[in-house]
XYZ file of C-alpha atoms in Angstrom:
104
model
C 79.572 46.232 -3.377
C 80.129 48.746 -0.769
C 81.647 48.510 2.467
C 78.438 49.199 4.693
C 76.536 46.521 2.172
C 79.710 43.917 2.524
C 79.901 44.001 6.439
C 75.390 44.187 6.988
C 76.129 40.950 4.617
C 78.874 39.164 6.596
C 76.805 40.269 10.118
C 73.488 39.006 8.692
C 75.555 35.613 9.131
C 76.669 36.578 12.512
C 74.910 39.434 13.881
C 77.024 39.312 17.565
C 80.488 39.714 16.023
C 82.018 43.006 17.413
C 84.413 43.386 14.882
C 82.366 43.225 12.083
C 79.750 45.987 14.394
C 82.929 48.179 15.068
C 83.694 47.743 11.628
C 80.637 48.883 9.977
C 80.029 51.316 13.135
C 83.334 53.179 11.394
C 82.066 53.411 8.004
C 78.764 54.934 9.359
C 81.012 57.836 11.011
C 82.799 58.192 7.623
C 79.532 58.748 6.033
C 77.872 60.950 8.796
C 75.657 58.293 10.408
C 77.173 58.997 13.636
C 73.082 57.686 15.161
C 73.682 54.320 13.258
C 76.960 54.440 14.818
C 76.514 55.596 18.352
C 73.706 52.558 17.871
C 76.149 50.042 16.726
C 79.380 51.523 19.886
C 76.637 51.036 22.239
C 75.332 47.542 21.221
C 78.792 46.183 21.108
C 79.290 47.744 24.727
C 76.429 46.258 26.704
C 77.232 42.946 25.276
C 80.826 43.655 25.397
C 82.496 46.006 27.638
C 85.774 44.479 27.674
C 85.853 45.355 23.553
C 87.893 48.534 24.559
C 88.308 50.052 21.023
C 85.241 50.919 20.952
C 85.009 53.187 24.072
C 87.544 55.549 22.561
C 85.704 55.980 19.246
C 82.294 56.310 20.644
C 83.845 58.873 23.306
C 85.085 61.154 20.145
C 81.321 60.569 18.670
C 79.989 62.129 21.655
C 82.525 64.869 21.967
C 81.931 65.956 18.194
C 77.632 66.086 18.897
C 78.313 68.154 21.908
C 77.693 65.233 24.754
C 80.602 66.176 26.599
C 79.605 64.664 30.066
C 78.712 61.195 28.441
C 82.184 61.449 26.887
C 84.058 61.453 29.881
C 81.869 58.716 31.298
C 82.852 56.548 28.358
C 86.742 57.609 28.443
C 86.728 56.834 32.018
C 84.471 52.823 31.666
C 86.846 52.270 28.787
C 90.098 53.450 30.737
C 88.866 50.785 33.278
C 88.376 48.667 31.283
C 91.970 48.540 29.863
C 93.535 48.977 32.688
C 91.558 45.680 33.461
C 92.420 43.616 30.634
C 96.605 45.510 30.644
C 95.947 47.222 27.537
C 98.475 49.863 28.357
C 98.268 51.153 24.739
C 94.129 51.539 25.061
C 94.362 53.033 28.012
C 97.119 55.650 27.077
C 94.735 56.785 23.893
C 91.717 56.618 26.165
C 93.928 58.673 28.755
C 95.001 60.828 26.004
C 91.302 61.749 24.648
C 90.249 62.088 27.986
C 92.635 64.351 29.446
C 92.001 66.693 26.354
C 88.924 66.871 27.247
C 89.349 67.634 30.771
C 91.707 70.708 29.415
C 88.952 72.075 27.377
C-alpha cells in the first residue's frame, strides 16, 4: 500500500488529525498535487492555526504557483503564530522563507 492510500486510511478513522493531513498534504506535493495539498495546508489552518508547520510549507506552495502576495501573508500568520506559542525554531524558518522572499 502506498503512502497517500495508508494515511486517507488512518484519517478515514480520524479525519481532524493534523498530522496525519500534514502528512498526506506532503506526499501530495511530492507527487504534484500541490491543489490537494494547498486543500489539505488550508483545512488544517482554519481549524488549526497554532499547527505552525504547516504555514511554512503552504507559504513555499504558494511561492512555487506564483501567489507571491498570499505567501507573505502566510509567512507573516505563521511567524505570529510561533512567536505566540515560543517556537523560536518555526519562526526562524518562517523568518528565513520570508525574508527571501522579501529580497526577491
Amino acid at each position: 500500500m502506498d503512502r497517500i492510500s495508508k494515511l486517507k486510511e488512518f484519517l478515514a478513522a480520524n479525519d481532524k488529525d493534523s498530522f496525519l493531513q500534514h502528512a498526506l498534504a506532503l506526499e501530495y506535493i511530492k507527487i504534484g498535487n500541490d491543489d490537494e495539498a494547498r486543500n489539505l495546508f488550508n483545512e488544517i489552518l482554519l481549524r488549526e492555526p497554532t499547527y505552525v508547520g504547516s504555514y511554512y510549507h503552504l507559504g513555499k506552495l504558494l511561492e512555487r504557483v506564483g501567489e507571491t502576495a498570499k505567501a507573505i501573508k502566510i509567512y507573516e500568520r505563521g511567524m505570529m503564530e510561533a512567536k505566540r506559542a515560543g517556537d523560536n525554531h518555526s519562526y526562524n524558518e518562517l523568518q528565513g522563507a520570508y525574508e527571501d522572499l522579501m529580497d526577491y
